[in-house]
Short mmCIF file of C-alpha atoms in Angstrom, two decimals:
data_model
loop_
_atom_site.label_atom_id
_atom_site.label_comp_id
_atom_site.label_asym_id
_atom_site.label_seq_id
_atom_site.Cartn_x
_atom_site.Cartn_y
_atom_site.Cartn_z
CA UNK L 53 -2.19 -0.90 -24.94
CA UNK L 54 -0.87 0.77 -21.82
CA UNK L 55 -1.61 -0.14 -18.25
CA UNK L 56 -2.96 2.36 -15.73
CA UNK L 57 -1.57 1.98 -12.20
CA UNK L 58 -2.74 3.98 -9.22
CA UNK L 59 -0.40 4.52 -6.25
CA UNK L 60 -2.51 5.01 -3.14
CA UNK L 61 -2.39 4.62 0.64
CA UNK L 62 -5.22 6.26 2.53
CA UNK L 63 -2.95 7.82 5.10
CA UNK L 64 -0.81 10.77 4.13
CA UNK L 65 2.95 10.90 4.45
CA UNK L 66 3.68 7.22 3.91
CA UNK L 67 5.49 7.75 0.61
CA UNK L 68 2.97 7.69 -2.25
CA UNK L 69 4.61 10.49 -4.21
CA UNK L 70 8.13 9.17 -3.63
CA UNK L 71 6.95 5.73 -4.73
CA UNK L 72 5.26 7.11 -7.85
CA UNK L 73 8.39 9.09 -8.77
CA UNK L 74 10.74 6.16 -8.26
CA UNK L 75 8.59 3.43 -9.79
CA UNK L 76 7.79 5.66 -12.77
CA UNK L 77 11.42 6.60 -13.32
CA UNK L 78 12.50 2.98 -12.89
CA UNK L 79 10.00 1.79 -15.49
CA UNK L 80 11.35 4.42 -17.88
CA UNK L 81 14.87 3.11 -17.19
CA UNK L 82 13.60 -0.32 -18.21
CA UNK L 83 12.72 1.17 -21.59
CA UNK L 84 9.01 1.55 -20.96
CA UNK L 85 7.22 4.67 -22.04
CA UNK L 86 5.80 6.18 -18.88
CA UNK L 87 3.62 9.12 -17.88
CA UNK L 88 3.20 10.17 -14.26
CA UNK L 89 0.00 11.98 -13.36
CA UNK L 90 -0.25 13.98 -10.16
CA UNK L 91 -3.93 13.74 -9.23
CA UNK L 92 -3.60 15.68 -5.99
CA UNK L 93 -5.30 18.86 -7.13
CA UNK L 94 -4.51 21.81 -4.89
CA UNK L 95 -1.53 20.11 -3.21
CA UNK L 96 0.85 19.48 -6.07
CA UNK L 97 4.04 17.67 -5.10
CA UNK L 98 5.13 15.15 -7.68
CA UNK L 99 6.71 17.92 -9.78
CA UNK L 100 9.15 18.95 -7.01
CA UNK L 101 9.99 15.36 -6.14
CA UNK L 102 10.79 14.78 -9.82
CA UNK L 103 12.72 18.05 -10.06
CA UNK L 104 10.47 19.34 -12.85
CA UNK L 105 8.75 22.17 -10.99
CA UNK L 106 10.27 24.90 -13.14
CA UNK L 107 8.96 23.52 -16.39
CA UNK L 108 5.20 23.55 -15.76
CA UNK L 109 3.10 25.45 -18.27
CA UNK L 110 -0.24 23.66 -18.27
CA UNK L 111 -1.67 21.21 -15.77
CA UNK L 112 -4.16 18.38 -15.32
CA UNK L 113 -7.17 20.68 -14.91
CA UNK L 114 -6.25 22.59 -18.09
CA UNK L 115 -6.25 19.29 -19.97
CA UNK L 116 -9.54 18.14 -18.46
CA UNK L 117 -11.22 21.46 -19.20
CA UNK L 118 -9.90 21.43 -22.74
CA UNK L 119 -7.83 24.63 -22.37
CA UNK L 120 -4.87 22.82 -23.88
CA UNK L 121 -3.99 19.56 -25.57
CA UNK L 122 -2.59 16.68 -23.57
CA UNK L 123 0.73 16.82 -25.41
CA UNK L 124 1.16 20.48 -24.52
CA UNK L 125 0.71 19.81 -20.82
CA UNK L 126 3.05 16.82 -20.65
CA UNK L 127 6.52 17.68 -19.35
CA UNK L 128 9.24 15.57 -20.88
CA UNK L 129 11.90 14.54 -18.38
CA UNK L 130 15.15 15.27 -20.22
CA UNK L 131 17.08 12.74 -18.16
CA UNK L 132 15.06 9.81 -19.53
CA UNK L 133 13.78 9.68 -23.10
CA UNK L 134 10.58 7.80 -22.19
CA UNK L 135 9.40 9.69 -19.12
CA UNK L 136 6.69 12.35 -18.93
CA UNK L 137 4.87 14.16 -16.14
CA UNK L 138 1.39 15.63 -16.13
CA UNK L 139 1.44 18.00 -13.16
CA UNK L 140 -1.53 18.81 -10.97
CA UNK L 141 -3.15 22.23 -10.63
CA UNK L 142 -2.12 24.16 -7.54
CA UNK L 143 -4.86 26.78 -7.45
CA UNK L 144 -7.95 24.58 -7.89
CA UNK L 145 -9.60 21.96 -5.75
CA UNK L 146 -10.46 18.29 -6.09
CA UNK L 147 -13.95 18.96 -7.37
CA UNK L 148 -12.57 20.50 -10.59
CA UNK L 149 -12.33 16.97 -11.97
CA UNK L 150 -14.73 14.01 -12.05
CA UNK L 151 -13.92 10.27 -12.11
CA UNK L 152 -15.45 9.99 -15.59
CA UNK L 153 -13.12 12.69 -16.92
CA UNK L 154 -10.11 10.99 -15.35
CA UNK L 155 -11.07 7.67 -16.86
CA UNK L 156 -11.38 9.26 -20.29
CA UNK L 157 -7.97 10.90 -19.92
CA UNK L 158 -6.34 7.64 -18.83
CA UNK L 159 -7.87 5.79 -21.76
CA UNK L 160 -6.57 8.40 -24.20
CA UNK L 161 -3.05 7.99 -22.81
CA UNK L 162 -3.12 4.20 -23.12
CA UNK L 163 -2.43 4.31 -26.83
CA UNK L 164 0.80 6.20 -26.45
CA UNK L 165 2.23 4.98 -23.17
CA UNK L 166 3.14 1.59 -21.69
CA UNK L 167 2.45 2.72 -18.15
CA UNK L 168 0.30 5.51 -16.78
CA UNK L 169 0.98 6.08 -13.08
CA UNK L 170 -1.54 7.99 -10.99
CA UNK L 171 -0.23 9.58 -7.80
CA UNK L 172 -3.30 9.51 -5.55
CA UNK L 173 -3.97 12.11 -2.84
CA UNK L 174 -4.36 11.01 0.79
CA UNK L 175 -7.89 10.35 2.00
CA UNK L 176 -10.87 8.53 0.55
CA UNK L 177 -12.83 11.43 -0.91
CA UNK L 178 -13.19 12.85 -4.40
CA UNK L 179 -9.45 12.91 -5.13
CA UNK L 180 -9.16 9.21 -4.36
CA UNK L 181 -12.17 8.40 -6.50
CA UNK L 182 -10.70 10.42 -9.37
CA UNK L 183 -7.33 8.67 -9.13
CA UNK L 184 -8.68 5.11 -9.10
CA UNK L 185 -11.38 5.66 -11.74
CA UNK L 186 -9.38 4.64 -14.79
CA UNK L 187 -6.90 2.31 -13.11
CA UNK L 188 -6.32 -1.35 -13.97
CA UNK L 189 -4.24 -2.08 -10.93
CA UNK L 190 -3.28 -0.50 -7.63
CA UNK L 191 -0.10 -0.25 -5.61
CA UNK L 192 -1.02 0.33 -1.98
CA UNK L 193 1.78 1.95 0.00
CA UNK L 194 1.91 1.55 3.76
CA UNK L 195 4.43 1.79 6.56
CA UNK L 196 4.68 -0.72 9.43
CA UNK L 197 2.64 1.47 11.78
CA UNK L 198 -0.85 0.85 13.13
CA UNK L 199 -2.35 4.01 11.65
CA UNK L 200 -0.97 3.45 8.15
CA UNK L 201 -1.92 -0.23 8.10
CA UNK L 202 -5.43 0.49 9.30
CA UNK L 203 -5.91 3.07 6.55
CA UNK L 204 -4.40 0.71 3.98
CA UNK L 205 -6.98 -1.89 4.98
CA UNK L 206 -9.76 0.60 4.41
CA UNK L 207 -8.31 1.53 1.01
CA UNK L 208 -7.99 -2.12 0.01
CA UNK L 209 -11.65 -2.62 0.92
CA UNK L 210 -12.64 0.37 -1.22
CA UNK L 211 -10.51 -0.86 -4.14
CA UNK L 212 -12.25 -4.23 -3.93
CA UNK L 213 -15.64 -2.54 -3.84
CA UNK L 214 -14.63 -0.63 -6.98
CA UNK L 215 -13.62 -3.87 -8.67
CA UNK L 216 -9.92 -3.12 -8.98
CA UNK L 217 -8.47 -6.02 -10.95
CA UNK L 218 -5.14 -6.25 -9.16
CA UNK L 219 -3.94 -4.84 -5.85
CA UNK L 220 -0.39 -5.12 -4.56
CA UNK L 221 1.23 -3.95 -1.36
CA UNK L 222 4.41 -1.93 -0.84
CA UNK L 223 5.71 -1.82 2.73
CA UNK L 224 7.70 1.36 2.94
CA UNK L 225 10.16 2.72 5.47
CA UNK L 226 10.87 -0.54 7.21
CA UNK L 227 13.68 -0.53 9.75
CA UNK L 228 15.29 -3.92 10.03
CA UNK L 229 17.05 -3.09 13.29
CA UNK L 230 13.67 -2.40 14.90
CA UNK L 231 12.02 -5.45 13.31
CA UNK L 232 14.88 -7.59 14.59
CA UNK L 233 14.41 -6.50 18.18
CA UNK L 234 10.66 -6.91 17.88
CA UNK L 235 9.70 -3.27 18.02
CA UNK L 236 8.37 -2.96 14.49
CA UNK L 237 5.98 -5.11 12.50
CA UNK L 238 7.75 -7.00 9.73
CA UNK L 239 6.60 -6.91 6.12
CA UNK L 240 5.24 -10.43 6.66
CA UNK L 241 3.19 -9.20 9.61
CA UNK L 242 1.72 -6.36 7.55
CA UNK L 243 1.07 -8.68 4.64
CA UNK L 244 -0.66 -11.21 6.87
CA UNK L 245 -2.92 -8.57 8.37
CA UNK L 246 -3.90 -7.00 5.05
CA UNK L 247 -4.10 -10.27 3.07
CA UNK L 248 -2.75 -8.68 -0.12
CA UNK L 249 0.21 -9.82 -2.22
CA UNK L 250 3.46 -8.02 -1.51
CA UNK L 251 5.26 -6.39 -4.44
CA UNK L 252 7.95 -4.51 -2.58
CA UNK L 253 9.70 -3.78 0.69
CA UNK L 254 11.50 -0.44 0.87
CA UNK L 255 13.85 0.22 3.78
CA UNK L 256 13.88 3.49 5.67
CA UNK L 257 16.82 5.09 3.89
CA UNK L 258 18.16 8.59 4.40
CA UNK L 259 19.17 8.61 0.75
CA UNK L 260 15.47 9.15 -0.04
CA UNK L 261 15.58 12.52 1.72
CA UNK L 262 18.82 13.40 -0.07
CA UNK L 263 17.45 12.46 -3.48
CA UNK L 264 14.19 14.31 -2.87
CA UNK L 265 16.18 17.40 -1.85
CA UNK L 266 17.81 17.27 -5.26
CA UNK L 267 14.71 16.42 -7.26
CA UNK L 268 16.30 13.27 -8.60
CA UNK L 269 14.63 9.89 -7.93
CA UNK L 270 17.13 7.38 -6.54
CA UNK L 271 15.74 4.27 -8.24
CA UNK L 272 18.48 2.18 -9.77
CA UNK L 273 21.17 3.72 -7.57
CA UNK L 274 23.36 1.64 -5.33
CA UNK L 275 21.46 2.57 -2.17
CA UNK L 276 19.19 -0.04 -0.56
CA UNK L 277 16.06 1.96 -1.33
CA UNK L 278 17.25 2.49 -4.91
CA UNK L 279 17.62 -1.26 -5.36
CA UNK L 280 14.30 -1.96 -3.66
CA UNK L 281 12.48 0.43 -6.02
CA UNK L 282 14.12 -1.07 -9.09
CA UNK L 283 13.01 -4.51 -7.94
CA UNK L 284 9.44 -3.23 -7.64
CA UNK L 285 9.63 -1.95 -11.23
CA UNK L 286 10.82 -5.33 -12.46
CA UNK L 287 7.98 -7.06 -10.63
CA UNK L 288 5.50 -4.58 -12.11
CA UNK L 289 6.54 -5.59 -15.62
CA UNK L 290 6.18 -9.25 -14.66
CA UNK L 291 9.70 -10.34 -13.79
CA UNK L 292 10.20 -12.55 -10.78
CA UNK L 293 12.73 -10.93 -8.49
CA UNK L 294 13.56 -12.22 -5.02
CA UNK L 295 13.10 -9.75 -2.16
CA UNK L 296 16.23 -7.95 -1.02
CA UNK L 297 17.84 -9.12 2.14
CA UNK L 298 17.74 -5.79 3.89
CA UNK L 299 19.97 -6.86 6.74
CA UNK L 300 22.75 -8.52 4.83
CA UNK L 301 23.30 -5.70 2.40
CA UNK L 302 23.93 -3.26 5.19
CA UNK L 303 27.70 -2.92 5.07
CA UNK L 304 30.18 -1.75 7.65
CA UNK L 305 29.26 1.80 6.88
CA UNK L 306 25.60 1.21 7.59
CA UNK L 307 26.39 -0.62 10.80
CA UNK L 308 28.52 2.23 12.04
CA UNK L 309 25.73 4.59 11.21
CA UNK L 310 23.16 2.39 12.93
CA UNK L 311 25.22 2.38 16.10
CA UNK L 312 25.67 6.08 16.04
CA UNK L 313 21.95 6.66 15.78
CA UNK L 314 21.29 4.69 18.93
CA UNK L 315 23.50 6.89 21.08
CA UNK O 61 12.98 -21.04 20.02
CA UNK O 62 12.04 -20.23 23.58
CA UNK O 63 14.57 -17.47 23.67
CA UNK O 64 13.24 -15.74 20.58
CA UNK O 65 9.67 -16.27 21.74
CA UNK O 66 10.55 -14.40 24.88
CA UNK O 67 11.63 -11.42 22.81
CA UNK O 68 8.73 -11.75 20.42
CA UNK O 69 6.19 -11.44 23.19
CA UNK O 70 7.97 -8.48 24.66
CA UNK O 71 8.32 -6.53 21.43
CA UNK O 72 5.88 -3.75 20.73
CA UNK O 73 5.66 -4.93 17.11
CA UNK O 74 3.52 -7.85 18.25
CA UNK O 75 1.38 -5.58 20.37
CA UNK O 76 0.78 -3.47 17.26
CA UNK O 77 -0.10 -6.56 15.24
CA UNK O 78 -2.58 -7.85 17.81
CA UNK O 79 -4.23 -4.46 18.23
CA UNK O 80 -4.53 -4.05 14.48
CA UNK O 81 -6.11 -7.47 14.04
CA UNK O 82 -8.77 -6.58 16.59
CA UNK O 83 -9.50 -3.11 15.26
CA UNK O 84 -9.69 -4.34 11.66
CA UNK O 85 -12.30 -6.94 12.53
CA UNK O 86 -14.66 -4.24 13.65
CA UNK O 87 -13.59 -1.89 10.82
CA UNK O 88 -14.26 -4.50 8.17
CA UNK O 89 -17.56 -5.67 9.51
CA UNK O 90 -18.79 -2.38 10.86
CA UNK O 91 -19.19 -4.45 14.02
CA UNK O 92 -17.65 -3.51 17.36
CA UNK O 93 -15.57 -5.88 19.52
CA UNK O 94 -18.30 -5.71 22.19
CA UNK O 95 -20.89 -7.09 19.78
CA UNK O 96 -18.47 -9.80 18.66
CA UNK O 97 -18.02 -10.78 22.30
CA UNK O 98 -21.79 -10.99 22.77
CA UNK O 99 -22.18 -13.11 19.64
CA UNK O 100 -19.45 -15.39 20.93
CA UNK O 101 -21.10 -15.80 24.32
CA UNK O 102 -24.48 -16.51 22.76
CA UNK O 103 -22.99 -19.14 20.47
CA UNK O 104 -21.28 -20.78 23.44
CA UNK O 105 -24.53 -20.86 25.39
CA UNK O 106 -26.51 -22.42 22.55
CA UNK O 107 -23.96 -25.05 21.56
CA UNK O 108 -23.11 -25.96 25.14
CA UNK O 109 -26.65 -27.26 25.57
CA UNK O 110 -25.83 -30.13 23.26
CA UNK O 111 -22.08 -30.45 23.04
CA UNK O 112 -19.21 -29.99 25.43
CA UNK O 113 -16.85 -27.55 23.73
CA UNK O 114 -13.32 -26.37 24.34
CA UNK O 115 -13.68 -22.76 25.38
CA UNK O 116 -9.93 -22.16 25.24
CA UNK O 117 -9.64 -23.20 21.62
CA UNK O 118 -12.77 -21.39 20.51
CA UNK O 119 -12.23 -18.81 17.81
CA UNK O 120 -14.86 -16.61 16.26
CA UNK O 121 -14.00 -13.95 13.73
CA UNK O 122 -15.24 -12.10 10.71
CA UNK O 123 -13.35 -12.96 7.54
CA UNK O 124 -13.66 -12.48 3.81
CA UNK O 125 -14.88 -15.37 1.70
CA UNK O 126 -15.62 -15.87 -1.98
CA UNK O 127 -19.29 -15.43 -2.70
CA UNK O 128 -20.97 -18.25 -4.59
CA UNK O 129 -23.54 -16.11 -6.34
CA UNK O 130 -21.37 -13.23 -7.58
CA UNK O 131 -17.66 -12.93 -8.16
CA UNK O 132 -16.78 -10.62 -5.28
CA UNK O 133 -15.77 -11.61 -1.79
CA UNK O 134 -18.20 -11.13 1.06
CA UNK O 135 -17.72 -10.98 4.81
CA UNK O 136 -18.42 -14.22 6.66
CA UNK O 137 -18.69 -15.17 10.30
CA UNK O 138 -16.12 -17.86 10.86
CA UNK O 139 -16.38 -20.01 13.97
CA UNK O 140 -13.89 -22.68 14.93
CA UNK O 141 -15.32 -24.56 17.89
CA UNK O 142 -13.33 -27.57 19.09
CA UNK O 143 -15.59 -30.31 20.51
CA UNK O 144 -14.50 -32.00 23.72
CA UNK O 145 -17.31 -34.50 24.03
CA UNK O 146 -20.70 -35.10 22.52
CA UNK O 147 -23.33 -35.12 25.24
CA UNK O 148 -25.33 -38.23 24.49
CA UNK O 149 -27.86 -37.78 27.26
CA UNK O 150 -29.05 -34.53 28.57
CA UNK O 151 -28.86 -34.39 32.32
#
């Protein structure tokens, strides 16, 4: 019986889609059968981040409306034998789907998949309600900024009100150099404010931009962000993994780069 | 310790944290900081009639607490009021 996980944040641009792509791919690397669902109807993005944009035939709305079977709409990622994507519709809007329909779809996918990941749109309207409807647990993504944390708090409140069984926090795009000099909230600060258990800390890593450019998630790679995402995947499946020391692992190369940025 | 404290206070990260804590209190409760301040003052006035309290250490906030009747958590008004001295006779 598969588990349905929604990746959400409230605020836009904090890394929901990147997180969905990397956590989903990482889970597939760990031999789990995974389907990623882009629930952002009208603003489809997960397909380009995954590098599967050229293979879309049918989409989420087609499946919901019964124009095609689920298996016909699922895109198989050829790089990983266990990874599938259900893309969103680009030409429709959020009201094309109801929470009840999403729940039904998620329940149908449970039989075949170990993990069903929902990439939630920004905001707290219909799209958000659709994405969380069938979910067993939530990953709330935030960055260490006041606006993102405030929105995350609102989202966490709404998840509680909707009786989400499990909610975990991912602090994304943290910059240890700024935390160290006191100019950025640490993951502990964010965690303390939001009072939710932390499941991952992802450093601000330019490799994310590079990997997104190529349509290839960087989870499992040697980069800091790649390691951080793989650790999140392991925690999702129940392994206990210590948090990365984001400062220590920054080698000479990183330090040189850090210095250059300051100038 | 003192050295790092000096930097901690100066850093804008802590400013962000403090501002967030304040704004989230009113977000969560649907209750503005002004109203919280009024509640605080009223509580001080009432309690001060009977007990001498430590105004510096006084802390009033809205938190989440487990509800006894149903399983969810509910907002609660939390007040930590350190007592300096019990006034035995009212003057």
